[in-house]
Amino acid sequence: MAYKEPAPLIDKENPLESMMSRFNIAAEILGLDEETYNVLKAADKQMIVHIPVTMDNGKVSVFEGYRVVHSTILGPSKGGIRYDMNVHLDEVKALAAWMTWKCAVVDLPYGGAKGGIICDPTTMSVGELERLTRAYTLSMKDIFGPDRDIPAPDMGTGPREMAWLLDEFSKTVGATTPAVVTGKPLVMGGSLGRTEATGRGVMVSALAALAKLGMDPKATTAVVQGFGNVGSWAAKLLSEKGVRIKGVSDISGAYWNEAGINIDDAIAYKNVHNGRLEGFVGATPMDPADLLTSDVDMLVPAAVEDVITEHNAPFLKAKLIVEGANGPTSASADAIINEKGIMVVPDILANSGGVTVSYFEWVQNRQGFKWSLDMVTERADRIMNDAFEKVYETSQKYDIPMRIAAYVVSIDKVAQTYKYRGGF
Ligand code: GLU
């Protein structure tokens, strides 16, 4: 039976509903009281702005931007800023809540937030992007702050945007404030190891999961969906551990090599071809709809939300899914995946290496001291492995899937802290 992906819009599930349905299951397991449930489920605040930016043609375009602070119970809120045409308030709300659970699962002293601007950064000039980023920063100046809310890169943003944000915020407060943002360029207070941190965490948690399944990385095959920062680093580091990456995909298509793709070659290729793999000779183009259902041991979805759905889940052949992206599996697919006995290292655990090293960056900025790469890597790997163990033990204790176990661990921590802090 050949599987074909249905048209994406018909199939899209609301990520906020996906997040809430898992939250509800975990809240039930924990026996969360109604008061705490109500506090944790809703975002603390949501800011919607309309930003006029003069484009290169002299005309003013108005962009809609968001910053959602989901929780500050554990500490200042933390989370990236996404530039994409599909940015939607419900998506930002889901992503902000996921940041709360993600920071809690790796035991960081942070709450969760997320920002986004509806724009297509691929069609904007550097000048337009700079003006947009500076204007967005200015409109969020009362939300951002090293002890309040600390942004970082997400899809469509990177160190360059974080540098503009730091500069603009510093001007408004009259003092250079590196700890207001993470994911900065190395020369201006960025941390060694931040660029590869999310992909590295994916690799570390994948190895931890393979060990639990009794699988040897050197005898494991995988596909990586998405070849941006997270996907390309995860693919590279997994292949260095001996995992055979048979397929990868990006916005230009999907590519297959039965003998294993040479990931260093693929990265070198995309670096000089506009960030895309199109035309890469080390693999053969394939139908992207078949990538996730191909015959491999491990899937690493590292692109966008809702790519594993009730429609393709019945056709999955992998034994393990390690979620590099936020929300790649829709809630409707959970039961099918569990039924098939596939182990999932969920997003809030698998991709938490990024925010972990963001936390190290923030600590270094506040210390005024730079850590070595070894120190960053060793500490981040330890945090990832400890978090994995804790989630795994919780899944065994309650006999629940890893995804729900990750929510249980995080919600329990935030709920306990809320009890100590109290309300009005
Ligand atoms: N955007 C990344 C994430 O979704 C990183 C967030 C951060 O470092 O604050 O985890």
Short mmCIF file of C-alpha atoms and ligand atoms in Angstrom, two decimals:
data_model
loop_
_atom_site.label_atom_id
_atom_site.label_comp_id
_atom_site.label_asym_id
_atom_site.label_seq_id
_atom_site.Cartn_x
_atom_site.Cartn_y
_atom_site.Cartn_z
CA MET A 1 0.00 0.00 0.00
CA ALA A 2 1.72 3.20 -1.10
CA TYR A 3 1.35 6.08 1.30
CA LYS A 4 0.92 9.62 -0.01
CA GLU A 5 0.90 12.65 2.26
CA PRO A 6 -2.42 14.52 2.07
CA ALA A 7 -2.40 18.24 1.27
CA PRO A 8 -0.73 19.91 4.26
CA LEU A 9 -3.41 22.43 5.17
CA ILE A 10 -6.22 19.87 5.48
CA ASP A 11 -3.96 17.81 7.70
CA LYS A 12 -2.55 20.49 10.03
CA GLU A 13 -3.45 20.02 13.65
CA ASN A 14 -3.46 22.94 16.03
CA PRO A 15 -0.18 22.68 18.01
CA LEU A 16 -1.82 24.29 21.03
CA GLU A 17 -4.42 21.51 21.09
CA SER A 18 -1.66 18.93 20.65
CA MET A 19 0.23 20.41 23.61
CA MET A 20 -2.91 20.63 25.77
CA SER A 21 -3.99 17.04 25.15
CA ARG A 22 -0.63 15.75 26.45
CA PHE A 23 -0.72 18.26 29.31
CA ASN A 24 -4.17 16.97 30.31
CA ILE A 25 -3.03 13.34 30.39
CA ALA A 26 0.00 14.22 32.53
CA ALA A 27 -2.09 16.42 34.85
CA GLU A 28 -4.45 13.49 35.38
CA ILE A 29 -1.59 11.12 36.19
CA LEU A 30 -0.19 13.63 38.68
CA GLY A 31 -3.62 14.25 40.18
CA LEU A 32 -3.08 18.00 39.69
CA ASP A 33 -5.61 20.06 41.64
CA GLU A 34 -7.87 22.38 39.67
CA GLU A 35 -6.25 25.58 40.91
CA THR A 36 -2.74 24.55 39.84
CA TYR A 37 -4.10 23.15 36.57
CA ASN A 38 -5.68 26.49 35.75
CA VAL A 39 -2.51 28.40 36.62
CA LEU A 40 -0.25 26.19 34.49
CA LYS A 41 -2.42 25.78 31.43
CA ALA A 42 -2.80 29.45 30.47
CA ALA A 43 -0.05 31.78 29.26
CA ASP A 44 0.86 34.58 31.72
CA LYS A 45 0.86 37.22 29.01
CA GLN A 46 0.62 37.69 25.27
CA MET A 47 1.87 40.68 23.40
CA ILE A 48 0.72 41.31 19.81
CA VAL A 49 2.41 44.10 17.89
CA HIS A 50 2.12 45.61 14.43
CA ILE A 51 5.47 46.79 13.24
CA PRO A 52 5.80 49.30 10.38
CA VAL A 53 9.06 48.82 8.49
CA THR A 54 10.29 50.83 5.54
CA MET A 55 11.18 48.34 2.83
CA ASP A 56 14.02 48.85 0.34
CA ASN A 57 11.54 50.08 -2.27
CA GLY A 58 10.59 52.97 0.00
CA LYS A 59 7.14 51.59 0.89
CA VAL A 60 6.11 50.78 4.46
CA SER A 61 5.05 47.20 5.25
CA VAL A 62 3.34 46.36 8.52
CA PHE A 63 4.37 43.08 10.15
CA GLU A 64 2.47 41.26 12.89
CA GLY A 65 4.68 40.02 15.75
CA TYR A 66 4.10 38.15 18.99
CA ARG A 67 5.75 37.40 22.28
CA VAL A 68 3.97 34.97 24.54
CA VAL A 69 5.25 34.46 28.09
CA HIS A 70 3.77 31.19 29.25
CA SER A 71 5.25 30.95 32.74
CA THR A 72 7.79 32.57 35.04
CA ILE A 73 7.26 30.22 37.98
CA LEU A 74 10.73 28.66 37.72
CA GLY A 75 12.50 31.87 36.73
CA PRO A 76 12.71 34.42 33.90
CA SER A 77 11.02 33.17 30.77
CA LYS A 78 13.18 31.77 27.98
CA GLY A 79 12.53 30.96 24.36
CA GLY A 80 13.34 31.74 20.76
CA ILE A 81 11.92 34.05 18.13
CA ARG A 82 10.62 32.56 14.89
CA TYR A 83 10.49 34.35 11.53
CA ASP A 84 8.17 32.47 9.21
CA MET A 85 5.06 33.02 7.11
CA ASN A 86 3.25 30.26 9.05
CA VAL A 87 3.72 31.91 12.45
CA HIS A 88 0.35 31.87 14.22
CA LEU A 89 -0.62 33.02 17.72
CA ASP A 90 -1.78 29.53 18.74
CA GLU A 91 1.50 28.11 17.50
CA VAL A 92 3.48 30.68 19.50
CA LYS A 93 1.37 29.88 22.58
CA ALA A 94 2.09 26.16 22.19
CA LEU A 95 5.79 26.81 21.62
CA ALA A 96 5.91 29.06 24.72
CA ALA A 97 4.34 26.35 26.88
CA TRP A 98 6.72 23.77 25.42
CA MET A 99 9.60 26.04 26.53
CA THR A 100 8.24 25.95 30.10
CA TRP A 101 8.13 22.14 30.07
CA LYS A 102 11.47 21.91 28.26
CA CYS A 103 13.33 24.10 30.75
CA ALA A 104 11.75 22.19 33.63
CA VAL A 105 12.65 18.77 32.22
CA VAL A 106 16.36 19.70 32.10
CA ASP A 107 16.11 21.50 35.44
CA LEU A 108 16.98 25.02 34.28
CA PRO A 109 15.93 28.01 36.43
CA TYR A 110 13.73 29.35 33.63
CA GLY A 111 10.10 29.67 32.67
CA GLY A 112 8.97 29.55 29.06
CA ALA A 113 8.22 32.05 26.30
CA LYS A 114 8.25 32.27 22.52
CA GLY A 115 8.15 35.01 19.94
CA GLY A 116 7.38 35.16 16.29
CA ILE A 117 6.92 37.49 13.37
CA ILE A 118 4.84 36.66 10.30
CA CYS A 119 7.38 37.31 7.57
CA ASP A 120 9.37 35.50 4.92
CA PRO A 121 13.03 36.10 5.81
CA THR A 122 14.17 34.37 2.61
CA THR A 123 12.73 37.16 0.47
CA MET A 124 13.82 40.09 2.66
CA SER A 125 17.07 42.01 2.35
CA VAL A 126 19.55 42.20 5.23
CA GLY A 127 18.58 45.83 5.76
CA GLU A 128 14.87 45.01 5.92
CA LEU A 129 15.51 42.19 8.38
CA GLU A 130 17.65 44.47 10.53
CA ARG A 131 14.98 47.19 10.67
CA LEU A 132 12.30 44.61 11.46
CA THR A 133 14.37 43.02 14.23
CA ARG A 134 15.25 46.39 15.80
CA ALA A 135 11.63 47.57 15.67
CA TYR A 136 10.39 44.29 17.18
CA THR A 137 12.98 44.59 19.98
CA LEU A 138 11.89 48.12 20.73
CA SER A 139 8.26 47.09 20.91
CA MET A 140 9.17 44.32 23.36
CA LYS A 141 11.56 46.39 25.49
CA ASP A 142 9.33 46.17 28.57
CA ILE A 143 9.02 42.39 28.26
CA PHE A 144 12.64 41.45 27.49
CA GLY A 145 15.34 41.68 30.14
CA PRO A 146 18.06 39.42 31.60
CA ASP A 147 15.92 38.77 34.68
CA ARG A 148 12.55 38.91 32.92
CA ASP A 149 12.43 37.31 29.50
CA ILE A 150 15.42 36.12 27.47
CA PRO A 151 14.94 35.49 23.74
CA ALA A 152 17.08 33.29 21.48
CA PRO A 153 17.10 32.07 17.86
CA ASP A 154 14.45 29.78 16.42
CA MET A 155 13.39 29.00 12.84
CA GLY A 156 14.38 31.82 10.49
CA THR A 157 16.61 33.63 13.01
CA GLY A 158 20.22 33.20 14.11
CA PRO A 159 23.22 34.95 15.69
CA ARG A 160 22.89 37.93 13.34
CA GLU A 161 19.36 38.76 14.53
CA MET A 162 20.40 38.20 18.16
CA ALA A 163 23.24 40.73 17.70
CA TRP A 164 20.76 43.38 16.44
CA LEU A 165 18.43 42.56 19.31
CA LEU A 166 21.22 42.94 21.87
CA ASP A 167 22.30 46.24 20.35
CA GLU A 168 18.81 47.71 20.22
CA PHE A 169 17.90 46.57 23.73
CA SER A 170 21.23 47.89 25.10
CA LYS A 171 20.49 51.30 23.58
CA THR A 172 17.10 51.49 25.27
CA VAL A 173 18.56 50.78 28.71
CA GLY A 174 21.80 52.70 28.14
CA ALA A 175 24.11 49.80 28.97
CA THR A 176 25.45 46.83 27.04
CA THR A 177 23.35 43.93 28.32
CA PRO A 178 24.64 40.67 26.83
CA ALA A 179 22.51 38.44 29.11
CA VAL A 180 19.26 39.76 27.57
CA VAL A 181 19.57 37.33 24.66
CA THR A 182 21.32 34.04 23.89
CA GLY A 183 22.54 32.50 20.66
CA LYS A 184 24.70 35.58 20.00
CA PRO A 185 27.79 35.57 17.80
CA LEU A 186 30.82 34.22 19.66
CA VAL A 187 32.69 37.54 19.56
CA MET A 188 29.95 39.35 21.45
CA GLY A 189 29.28 37.03 24.35
CA GLY A 190 27.97 33.93 22.57
CA SER A 191 28.91 30.58 24.05
CA LEU A 192 31.20 28.01 22.54
CA GLY A 193 29.09 24.99 21.63
CA ARG A 194 25.78 26.90 21.26
CA THR A 195 25.54 26.46 17.47
CA GLU A 196 25.69 22.67 17.62
CA ALA A 197 23.99 22.36 21.04
CA THR A 198 20.50 21.30 19.92
CA GLY A 199 21.82 18.77 17.39
CA ARG A 200 24.29 17.48 19.96
CA GLY A 201 21.51 16.98 22.52
CA VAL A 202 19.53 15.07 19.88
CA MET A 203 22.54 12.80 19.36
CA VAL A 204 23.10 12.30 23.11
CA SER A 205 19.47 11.44 23.78
CA ALA A 206 19.32 9.19 20.70
CA LEU A 207 22.31 7.22 22.01
CA ALA A 208 20.70 6.96 25.45
CA ALA A 209 17.51 5.63 23.84
CA LEU A 210 19.40 3.17 21.61
CA ALA A 211 21.15 1.83 24.73
CA LYS A 212 17.77 1.22 26.41
CA LEU A 213 16.55 -0.59 23.29
CA GLY A 214 19.74 -2.69 23.21
CA MET A 215 20.64 -1.33 19.78
CA ASP A 216 24.20 -0.65 18.61
CA PRO A 217 24.56 2.80 16.97
CA LYS A 218 26.95 1.27 14.44
CA ALA A 219 24.22 -1.10 13.30
CA THR A 220 21.50 1.55 13.31
CA THR A 221 20.03 3.27 10.25
CA ALA A 222 18.23 6.61 10.31
CA VAL A 223 16.61 9.40 8.37
CA VAL A 224 16.78 13.05 9.34
CA GLN A 225 13.97 15.32 8.21
CA GLY A 226 15.13 18.93 8.03
CA PHE A 227 18.70 19.94 7.28
CA GLY A 228 18.89 23.32 9.00
CA ASN A 229 20.90 23.95 12.15
CA VAL A 230 19.31 21.17 14.23
CA GLY A 231 18.97 18.50 11.54
CA SER A 232 22.41 18.95 9.98
CA TRP A 233 24.22 18.91 13.34
CA ALA A 234 22.20 15.93 14.58
CA ALA A 235 22.96 14.06 11.33
CA LYS A 236 26.65 14.90 11.51
CA LEU A 237 27.09 13.92 15.16
CA LEU A 238 25.00 10.74 14.80
CA SER A 239 26.98 9.69 11.75
CA GLU A 240 30.20 10.26 13.71
CA LYS A 241 28.84 7.71 16.22
CA GLY A 242 28.43 5.20 13.39
CA VAL A 243 24.72 5.66 12.64
CA ARG A 244 24.05 5.22 8.91
CA ILE A 245 21.98 8.18 7.74
CA LYS A 246 20.22 6.82 4.68
CA GLY A 247 17.93 9.77 4.02
CA VAL A 248 17.75 13.49 4.65
CA SER A 249 15.41 16.19 3.48
CA ASP A 250 15.13 19.96 3.38
CA ILE A 251 12.82 22.47 1.76
CA SER A 252 14.17 21.54 -1.69
CA GLY A 253 13.28 17.83 -1.40
CA ALA A 254 14.35 14.49 0.08
CA TYR A 255 17.54 12.58 -0.73
CA TRP A 256 18.47 8.91 -0.26
CA ASN A 257 21.63 6.85 -0.26
CA GLU A 258 21.27 3.21 0.77
CA ALA A 259 24.96 3.01 1.73
CA GLY A 260 24.65 6.09 3.95
CA ILE A 261 24.93 9.79 3.10
CA ASN A 262 28.27 11.44 3.72
CA ILE A 263 26.95 14.16 6.03
CA ASP A 264 30.09 16.32 5.94
CA ASP A 265 29.82 16.43 2.14
CA ALA A 266 26.10 17.27 2.36
CA ILE A 267 26.77 20.13 4.81
CA ALA A 268 29.65 21.45 2.69
CA TYR A 269 27.34 21.33 -0.35
CA LYS A 270 24.43 23.16 1.24
CA ASN A 271 26.78 25.80 2.68
CA VAL A 272 27.68 26.93 -0.83
CA HIS A 273 24.24 26.34 -2.41
CA ASN A 274 21.99 28.77 -0.56
CA GLY A 275 21.51 26.40 2.38
CA ARG A 276 19.85 23.79 0.15
CA LEU A 277 20.69 20.23 -0.86
CA GLU A 278 19.15 20.47 -4.34
CA GLY A 279 21.65 19.04 -6.87
CA PHE A 280 23.74 17.21 -4.21
CA VAL A 281 25.29 14.23 -6.00
CA GLY A 282 25.96 12.13 -2.88
CA ALA A 283 22.33 10.97 -2.76
CA THR A 284 19.38 10.33 -5.07
CA PRO A 285 16.24 12.49 -4.89
CA MET A 286 13.18 10.69 -3.50
CA ASP A 287 9.57 11.58 -2.77
CA PRO A 288 9.63 13.57 0.53
CA ALA A 289 6.27 11.96 1.46
CA ASP A 290 8.05 8.58 1.69
CA LEU A 291 10.97 9.70 3.86
CA LEU A 292 9.42 9.20 7.29
CA THR A 293 7.83 5.89 6.37
CA SER A 294 11.02 4.47 4.88
CA ASP A 295 12.63 1.32 6.24
CA VAL A 296 15.07 2.61 8.87
CA ASP A 297 15.51 2.08 12.62
CA MET A 298 15.36 5.69 13.71
CA LEU A 299 13.54 8.86 12.62
CA VAL A 300 14.83 12.30 13.50
CA PRO A 301 12.15 14.86 12.54
CA ALA A 302 14.05 18.13 12.82
CA ALA A 303 11.95 20.56 10.79
CA VAL A 304 8.46 21.74 11.68
CA GLU A 305 5.33 20.73 13.59
CA ASP A 306 2.81 18.06 12.64
CA VAL A 307 4.82 15.91 10.25
CA ILE A 308 3.99 12.61 11.94
CA THR A 309 0.22 12.41 11.95
CA GLU A 310 -2.56 9.84 12.22
CA HIS A 311 -2.26 9.53 8.43
CA ASN A 312 1.34 8.38 8.15
CA ALA A 313 1.83 6.90 11.66
CA PRO A 314 0.28 3.52 10.70
CA PHE A 315 2.99 3.19 8.03
CA LEU A 316 6.02 3.96 10.21
CA LYS A 317 8.69 1.27 10.27
CA ALA A 318 11.18 2.82 12.68
CA LYS A 319 11.65 1.58 16.26
CA LEU A 320 12.71 4.95 17.61
CA ILE A 321 11.73 8.59 17.00
CA VAL A 322 13.96 11.35 18.35
CA GLU A 323 12.26 14.72 17.99
CA GLY A 324 14.71 17.46 17.01
CA ALA A 325 11.86 19.81 16.06
CA ASN A 326 9.24 21.22 18.41
CA GLY A 327 5.91 19.41 18.06
CA PRO A 328 6.71 17.23 15.00
CA THR A 329 4.23 14.57 16.13
CA SER A 330 0.59 15.53 16.33
CA ALA A 331 -1.41 14.22 19.28
CA SER A 332 -3.60 12.17 16.94
CA ALA A 333 -0.57 10.01 16.11
CA ASP A 334 0.38 9.24 19.74
CA ALA A 335 -1.92 6.26 20.22
CA ILE A 336 -0.85 4.67 16.92
CA ILE A 337 2.83 5.12 17.78
CA ASN A 338 2.31 3.63 21.25
CA GLU A 339 0.34 0.74 19.81
CA LYS A 340 3.21 -0.02 17.43
CA GLY A 341 5.66 0.00 20.37
CA ILE A 342 7.80 2.78 18.90
CA MET A 343 9.91 4.58 21.50
CA VAL A 344 9.72 8.38 21.27
CA VAL A 345 12.27 10.73 22.78
CA PRO A 346 9.91 13.71 22.87
CA ASP A 347 10.78 17.21 21.69
CA ILE A 348 10.83 18.78 25.16
CA LEU A 349 13.57 16.32 26.09
CA ALA A 350 15.36 15.57 22.80
CA ASN A 351 15.85 19.17 21.66
CA SER A 352 16.52 20.70 25.07
CA GLY A 353 20.29 20.78 24.45
CA GLY A 354 19.85 24.15 22.74
CA VAL A 355 18.24 25.94 25.64
CA THR A 356 20.65 24.21 28.03
CA VAL A 357 23.63 25.81 26.34
CA SER A 358 21.63 29.06 26.08
CA TYR A 359 21.45 28.88 29.87
CA PHE A 360 25.24 28.40 29.99
CA GLU A 361 25.63 31.44 27.72
CA TRP A 362 23.48 33.53 30.07
CA VAL A 363 25.47 32.29 33.09
CA GLN A 364 28.77 33.17 31.37
CA ASN A 365 27.46 36.65 30.47
CA ARG A 366 26.51 37.22 34.08
CA GLN A 367 29.82 35.85 35.32
CA GLY A 368 31.73 37.94 32.79
CA PHE A 369 33.74 34.80 32.16
CA LYS A 370 34.08 32.45 29.18
CA TRP A 371 33.90 28.67 29.54
CA SER A 372 35.93 26.26 27.40
CA LEU A 373 34.15 24.10 24.81
CA ASP A 374 34.99 21.00 26.86
CA MET A 375 33.31 22.47 29.90
CA VAL A 376 30.18 23.38 27.92
CA THR A 377 29.95 20.00 26.21
CA GLU A 378 30.66 17.94 29.29
CA ARG A 379 28.06 19.79 31.38
CA ALA A 380 25.42 19.83 28.62
CA ASP A 381 25.84 16.09 27.94
CA ARG A 382 25.51 15.34 31.64
CA ILE A 383 22.31 17.38 31.91
CA MET A 384 20.85 15.63 28.83
CA ASN A 385 21.72 12.17 30.14
CA ASP A 386 20.37 12.90 33.63
CA ALA A 387 17.12 14.27 32.17
CA PHE A 388 16.79 11.26 29.88
CA GLU A 389 17.22 8.88 32.85
CA LYS A 390 14.68 10.75 34.92
CA VAL A 391 12.09 10.68 32.13
CA TYR A 392 12.84 7.01 31.40
CA GLU A 393 12.44 6.06 35.07
CA THR A 394 9.17 7.99 35.24
CA SER A 395 7.90 6.20 32.15
CA GLN A 396 8.73 2.85 33.80
CA LYS A 397 7.26 3.85 37.14
CA TYR A 398 3.86 4.83 35.75
CA ASP A 399 4.00 2.55 32.72
CA ILE A 400 3.49 5.48 30.36
CA PRO A 401 5.17 6.57 27.10
CA MET A 402 8.29 8.73 27.29
CA ARG A 403 6.37 11.76 25.99
CA ILE A 404 3.84 11.73 28.79
CA ALA A 405 6.62 10.94 31.27
CA ALA A 406 8.48 14.09 30.18
CA TYR A 407 5.35 16.17 30.79
CA VAL A 408 4.87 14.48 34.17
CA VAL A 409 8.43 15.33 35.24
CA SER A 410 8.13 18.97 34.15
CA ILE A 411 4.60 19.69 35.29
CA ASP A 412 5.38 18.16 38.66
CA LYS A 413 8.38 20.46 39.08
CA VAL A 414 6.54 23.61 38.05
CA ALA A 415 3.48 22.66 40.16
CA GLN A 416 5.59 22.04 43.26
CA THR A 417 7.37 25.36 42.80
CA TYR A 418 4.04 27.12 42.35
CA LYS A 419 2.84 25.63 45.64
CA TYR A 420 5.88 27.07 47.45
CA ARG A 421 5.60 30.47 45.78
CA GLY A 422 1.84 30.73 46.17
CA GLY A 423 -0.55 33.09 44.42
CA PHE A 424 -2.46 36.15 45.49
N1 GLU B 1 14.47 28.02 19.96
C1 GLU B 1 15.13 27.01 20.71
C2 GLU B 1 14.13 26.01 21.29
O1 GLU B 1 13.02 25.90 20.80
C3 GLU B 1 16.09 27.56 21.74
C4 GLU B 1 15.48 28.42 22.78
C5 GLU B 1 16.51 29.09 23.69
O2 GLU B 1 17.68 28.79 23.59
O3 GLU B 1 16.07 29.91 24.49
O4 GLU B 1 14.42 25.28 22.18
#
